[in-house]
Amino acid sequence: MGIAYLTGSGPGDLELLTLKANKIVQEADVIIYDRLANPDILKKAKSGCKFIYVGKEDGKHIIPQEEINEIIYKNTIENDIVVRLKGGDPFVFGRGGEEGKYLHDRGIDFEVIPGVTSAISVPAYAGIPVTHRGVAVSFKVITGHEAPGKEHSQIDWDSLKGDGTIIFLMGLHNLSKISRKLIQIGKPKDFPIAVISKGTTKEQKVVVSTLENIVKESKGLKTPALIIVGNVVKLRKDLDWFKSQKKSEQN
Ligand code: SAH
């Protein structure tokens, strides 16, 4: 019986992989992975390492979560080191908790290797700090997968009325509903919002706009994409340090 590592792969830039994740990926007998922001991580594996793709897109699982849990479990019984590799951090909308619990309930050892979550690092590469003295003293990371207006919504929209930064993951396809809902709870139509596509990679694209115009202006942006709402978005004009275009010319 082996051990399973619930491992974060970071947001896309290969160098944002932690030293700990880098080490365990090289030692792995089996790597069970999603559609990764950076598939180059898999090239680090030793020869003979088995790869199992259990991909999901925008929160929609191609393979049901229960089946993924079972795949991790079975492989950990049969191998020494199993790496369950997930985008960003495994416990931020990564269902790592469910996988850990499944293993725990069956007496299987596991460890968690946190990753650099897209929720913070993707805005950072777009020159947007999630908090800033005098501008935002808190931030919230919310699933954008749940359409606003849905019955029995688990999102407390009224709690988003304050000045805190709001970050939506998995929300690109609900962007129009999200921006409308934020106007409905009282945010001005010209309130700052940005959509960041393929953040931290050479293909990073950032659109800065207002709640009223963001849908029109961000047309064509591809997933994975993150939505960030708040006055911190305005700081980008001075903090836009990541020159993705220039970087791709060098490569
Ligand atoms: N566990 C992951 C999040 C999984 S949910 C983490 O901690 O980052 C998947 C969502 O993350 C995507 O729909 C998107 O909103 C966001 N995301 C992940 N990588 C991204 C990237 N490189 N650029 C923009 N958004 C990203």
Coordinates of C-alpha atoms and ligand atoms in Angstrom, one line a residue:
M1 CA 0.0 0.0 0.0
G2 CA 1.4 3.4 -1.0
I3 CA 0.6 7.0 -0.3
A4 CA -1.4 9.6 -2.3
Y5 CA -0.3 13.2 -2.7
L6 CA -3.1 15.7 -3.4
T7 CA -0.9 18.1 -5.2
G8 CA -1.4 21.6 -6.5
S9 CA 0.2 22.3 -9.9
G10 CA 0.0 26.1 -9.7
P11 CA -1.8 28.4 -12.2
G12 CA 0.2 27.9 -15.4
D13 CA 3.7 29.4 -15.2
L14 CA 5.8 26.3 -14.7
E15 CA 8.1 28.1 -12.3
L16 CA 5.1 28.6 -9.9
L17 CA 5.2 24.9 -9.2
T18 CA 6.3 24.4 -5.6
L19 CA 9.6 22.7 -4.8
K20 CA 7.7 20.0 -2.9
A21 CA 5.3 19.3 -5.9
N22 CA 8.3 19.3 -8.3
K23 CA 10.0 16.6 -6.2
I24 CA 7.0 14.4 -5.8
V25 CA 6.1 14.5 -9.5
Q26 CA 9.6 13.2 -10.3
E27 CA 9.2 10.3 -7.8
A28 CA 5.6 9.4 -8.8
D29 CA 4.7 5.9 -10.0
V30 CA 1.3 7.2 -11.1
I31 CA 0.1 10.7 -11.9
I32 CA -3.7 11.3 -12.0
Y33 CA -4.3 14.7 -13.6
D34 CA -6.8 17.1 -14.9
R35 CA -6.6 19.4 -17.9
L36 CA -3.6 21.2 -16.6
A37 CA -2.7 24.8 -17.2
N38 CA 0.8 23.6 -17.8
P39 CA 1.1 20.0 -19.1
D40 CA 4.9 20.4 -19.2
I41 CA 4.8 19.3 -15.5
L42 CA 4.2 15.8 -16.7
K43 CA 7.5 15.8 -18.6
K44 CA 9.3 15.8 -15.3
A45 CA 8.0 12.3 -14.4
K46 CA 10.4 9.3 -14.3
S47 CA 10.2 6.8 -17.1
G48 CA 7.6 4.2 -16.5
C49 CA 5.3 6.5 -14.6
K50 CA 1.7 5.8 -15.5
F51 CA -0.5 8.8 -16.5
I52 CA -4.2 8.8 -15.9
Y53 CA -6.3 11.7 -17.3
V54 CA -9.5 12.4 -15.4
G55 CA -10.0 15.9 -16.9
K56 CA -12.7 18.3 -16.2
E57 CA -13.6 21.6 -17.9
D58 CA -15.0 24.6 -16.0
G59 CA -16.1 22.5 -13.1
K60 CA -17.9 19.9 -15.3
H61 CA -16.5 16.5 -14.7
I62 CA -16.1 14.2 -17.6
I63 CA -15.5 11.4 -15.2
P64 CA -17.8 11.6 -12.1
Q65 CA -16.0 12.6 -8.9
E66 CA -16.9 9.3 -7.2
E67 CA -15.1 7.4 -10.0
I68 CA -12.0 9.7 -9.7
N69 CA -11.9 9.0 -5.9
E70 CA -12.0 5.2 -6.7
I71 CA -9.2 5.6 -9.3
I72 CA -7.0 7.3 -6.7
Y73 CA -7.8 4.7 -4.1
K74 CA -7.1 1.7 -6.3
N75 CA -3.9 3.1 -7.6
T76 CA -2.7 3.9 -4.1
I77 CA -3.2 0.3 -3.0
E78 CA -1.3 -1.0 -6.0
N79 CA 1.6 1.5 -6.1
D80 CA 4.0 3.3 -3.8
I81 CA 3.6 7.0 -4.8
V82 CA 0.5 8.3 -6.4
V83 CA 0.2 12.0 -7.3
R84 CA -3.2 13.5 -7.8
L85 CA -2.2 16.6 -9.7
K86 CA -4.7 19.5 -9.9
G87 CA -4.6 23.1 -11.2
G88 CA -3.8 25.8 -8.7
D89 CA -4.4 24.6 -5.2
P90 CA -6.1 21.3 -4.5
F91 CA -8.4 22.7 -1.8
V92 CA -9.6 25.8 -3.7
F93 CA -12.5 24.5 -5.8
G94 CA -10.4 21.5 -6.5
R95 CA -12.5 18.8 -4.7
G96 CA -9.3 17.8 -2.9
G97 CA -11.2 17.6 0.4
E98 CA -13.5 15.0 -1.0
E99 CA -10.6 12.9 -2.4
G100 CA -8.8 13.1 1.0
K101 CA -11.9 12.1 2.9
Y102 CA -12.5 9.1 0.5
L103 CA -8.9 7.9 1.2
H104 CA -9.2 8.6 4.9
D105 CA -12.4 6.6 5.2
R106 CA -10.6 3.6 3.6
G107 CA -7.5 3.8 5.7
I108 CA -5.2 5.1 2.9
D109 CA -2.4 7.5 3.8
F110 CA -2.4 10.8 2.0
E111 CA -0.7 14.2 2.1
V112 CA -1.7 17.5 0.7
I113 CA 0.8 19.7 -1.2
P114 CA -0.8 23.1 -1.5
G115 CA -0.3 25.0 -4.8
V116 CA -0.3 28.6 -5.8
T117 CA -3.9 29.3 -6.4
S118 CA -5.1 31.1 -9.6
A119 CA -7.4 33.1 -7.4
I120 CA -4.5 35.3 -6.2
S121 CA -1.7 34.7 -8.6
V122 CA -3.6 35.3 -11.8
P123 CA -4.7 38.8 -10.7
A124 CA -1.1 39.4 -9.6
Y125 CA 0.2 38.6 -13.1
A126 CA -2.3 41.0 -14.4
G127 CA -1.0 43.7 -12.1
I128 CA -4.0 43.6 -9.8
P129 CA -3.4 43.1 -6.0
V130 CA -6.3 41.4 -4.3
T131 CA -6.0 43.7 -1.3
H132 CA -4.5 47.2 -1.2
R133 CA -4.3 49.6 1.7
G134 CA -7.1 52.1 1.5
V135 CA -8.8 50.3 -1.4
A136 CA -9.8 46.8 -0.3
V137 CA -9.2 45.2 3.1
S138 CA -10.6 41.8 2.2
F139 CA -11.2 39.5 -0.8
K140 CA -13.7 36.7 -1.5
V141 CA -13.2 33.8 -3.9
I142 CA -16.5 32.6 -5.2
T143 CA -17.7 29.9 -7.6
G144 CA -19.0 31.5 -10.8
H145 CA -20.3 28.1 -11.9
E146 CA -23.6 28.6 -10.0
A147 CA -25.7 31.0 -12.1
P148 CA -27.1 33.9 -10.1
G149 CA -30.8 33.7 -9.7
K150 CA -30.6 29.9 -9.2
E151 CA -33.1 28.7 -6.6
H152 CA -31.5 27.8 -3.3
S153 CA -28.3 29.6 -4.2
Q154 CA -25.5 29.1 -1.7
I155 CA -24.0 32.4 -2.6
D156 CA -24.9 35.3 -0.3
W157 CA -25.0 38.1 -2.9
D158 CA -25.9 40.7 -0.3
S159 CA -22.6 40.0 1.5
L160 CA -20.9 41.4 -1.7
K161 CA -22.2 44.9 -1.2
G162 CA -19.1 46.2 0.6
D163 CA -15.7 47.3 -0.7
G164 CA -14.0 43.9 -0.6
T165 CA -12.5 42.5 -3.8
I166 CA -14.6 39.7 -5.4
I167 CA -13.0 37.0 -7.4
F168 CA -15.0 34.5 -9.4
L169 CA -13.6 31.2 -10.6
M170 CA -15.3 29.1 -13.3
G171 CA -17.5 32.1 -14.2
L172 CA -16.8 33.0 -17.8
H173 CA -20.0 31.5 -19.2
N174 CA -22.0 33.2 -16.5
L175 CA -20.3 36.6 -16.9
S176 CA -23.4 38.5 -18.1
K177 CA -25.5 37.1 -15.2
I178 CA -22.8 37.9 -12.7
S179 CA -22.3 41.5 -13.8
R180 CA -26.0 42.1 -13.9
K181 CA -26.5 40.6 -10.4
L182 CA -23.7 42.9 -9.0
I183 CA -25.5 45.9 -10.5
Q184 CA -28.7 44.7 -9.0
I185 CA -27.3 44.5 -5.5
G186 CA -26.2 48.2 -5.8
K187 CA -22.8 48.4 -7.5
P188 CA -22.5 51.3 -9.9
K189 CA -22.7 50.4 -13.6
D190 CA -19.2 51.8 -14.1
F191 CA -17.7 49.7 -11.3
P192 CA -14.3 48.2 -12.3
I193 CA -14.1 44.6 -13.4
A194 CA -11.5 42.6 -15.2
V195 CA -11.5 39.2 -16.9
I196 CA -8.1 37.4 -17.1
S197 CA -7.7 34.5 -19.5
K198 CA -4.9 32.0 -19.3
G199 CA -3.3 34.0 -16.6
T200 CA 0.5 33.6 -15.8
T201 CA 1.1 32.0 -19.3
K202 CA 2.4 33.4 -22.5
E203 CA -1.2 33.5 -23.7
Q204 CA -2.4 35.7 -20.9
K205 CA -5.1 38.2 -21.9
V206 CA -6.6 40.8 -19.7
V207 CA -9.7 42.9 -20.4
V208 CA -10.4 45.7 -18.0
S209 CA -13.9 47.3 -18.2
T210 CA -17.0 48.1 -16.2
L211 CA -19.9 46.0 -15.0
E212 CA -22.0 47.4 -17.8
N213 CA -19.6 46.8 -20.6
I214 CA -17.5 43.8 -19.7
V215 CA -19.5 41.2 -21.6
K216 CA -19.2 43.1 -24.9
E217 CA -15.5 43.9 -24.4
S218 CA -14.4 40.4 -23.2
K219 CA -16.0 38.5 -26.1
G220 CA -13.8 35.8 -27.4
L221 CA -11.7 35.3 -24.3
K222 CA -10.9 31.7 -23.7
T223 CA -11.0 29.5 -20.6
P224 CA -9.5 29.1 -18.1
A225 CA -10.5 32.6 -17.1
L226 CA -11.0 34.4 -13.9
I227 CA -13.2 37.4 -13.1
I228 CA -12.1 40.1 -10.6
V229 CA -14.4 42.9 -9.4
G230 CA -13.4 45.9 -7.3
N231 CA -11.5 49.1 -7.1
V232 CA -8.2 47.2 -7.0
V233 CA -8.7 46.6 -10.7
K234 CA -7.8 50.3 -11.3
L235 CA -4.3 49.7 -9.9
R236 CA -3.3 47.7 -13.0
K237 CA -2.5 50.9 -14.8
D238 CA 0.6 51.3 -12.6
L239 CA 1.3 47.7 -11.7
D240 CA 1.0 45.9 -15.1
W241 CA 4.5 44.3 -14.9
F242 CA 4.0 41.0 -16.8
K243 CA 4.7 41.4 -20.4
S244 CA 3.3 38.1 -21.8
Q245 CA 3.8 39.2 -25.4
K246 CA 7.5 40.1 -24.9
K247 CA 8.0 36.8 -23.0
S248 CA 6.6 34.8 -25.9
E249 CA 8.9 36.6 -28.3
Q250 CA 11.9 35.6 -26.2
N251 CA 10.8 31.9 -26.1
Ligands
SAH1 N1 -7.9 24.8 -7.8 C1 -7.8 25.8 -8.8 C2 -9.1 26.3 -9.2 C3 -10.0 25.2 -9.9 S1 -11.5 25.9 -10.6 C4 -6.9 27.0 -8.2 O1 -6.6 27.0 -7.0 O2 -6.5 27.8 -9.0 C5 -10.9 26.3 -12.2 C6 -11.0 27.8 -12.4 O3 -9.8 28.4 -11.9 C7 -11.1 28.2 -13.8 O4 -12.5 28.2 -14.3 C8 -10.6 29.7 -13.7 O5 -11.6 30.5 -13.2 C9 -9.5 29.6 -12.7 N2 -8.2 29.4 -13.3 C10 -7.3 28.4 -13.2 N3 -6.2 28.7 -13.8 C11 -6.3 29.9 -14.4 C12 -5.5 30.7 -15.3 N4 -4.3 30.3 -15.6 N5 -6.0 31.9 -15.7 C13 -7.2 32.3 -15.4 N6 -8.1 31.6 -14.6 C14 -7.6 30.4 -14.1

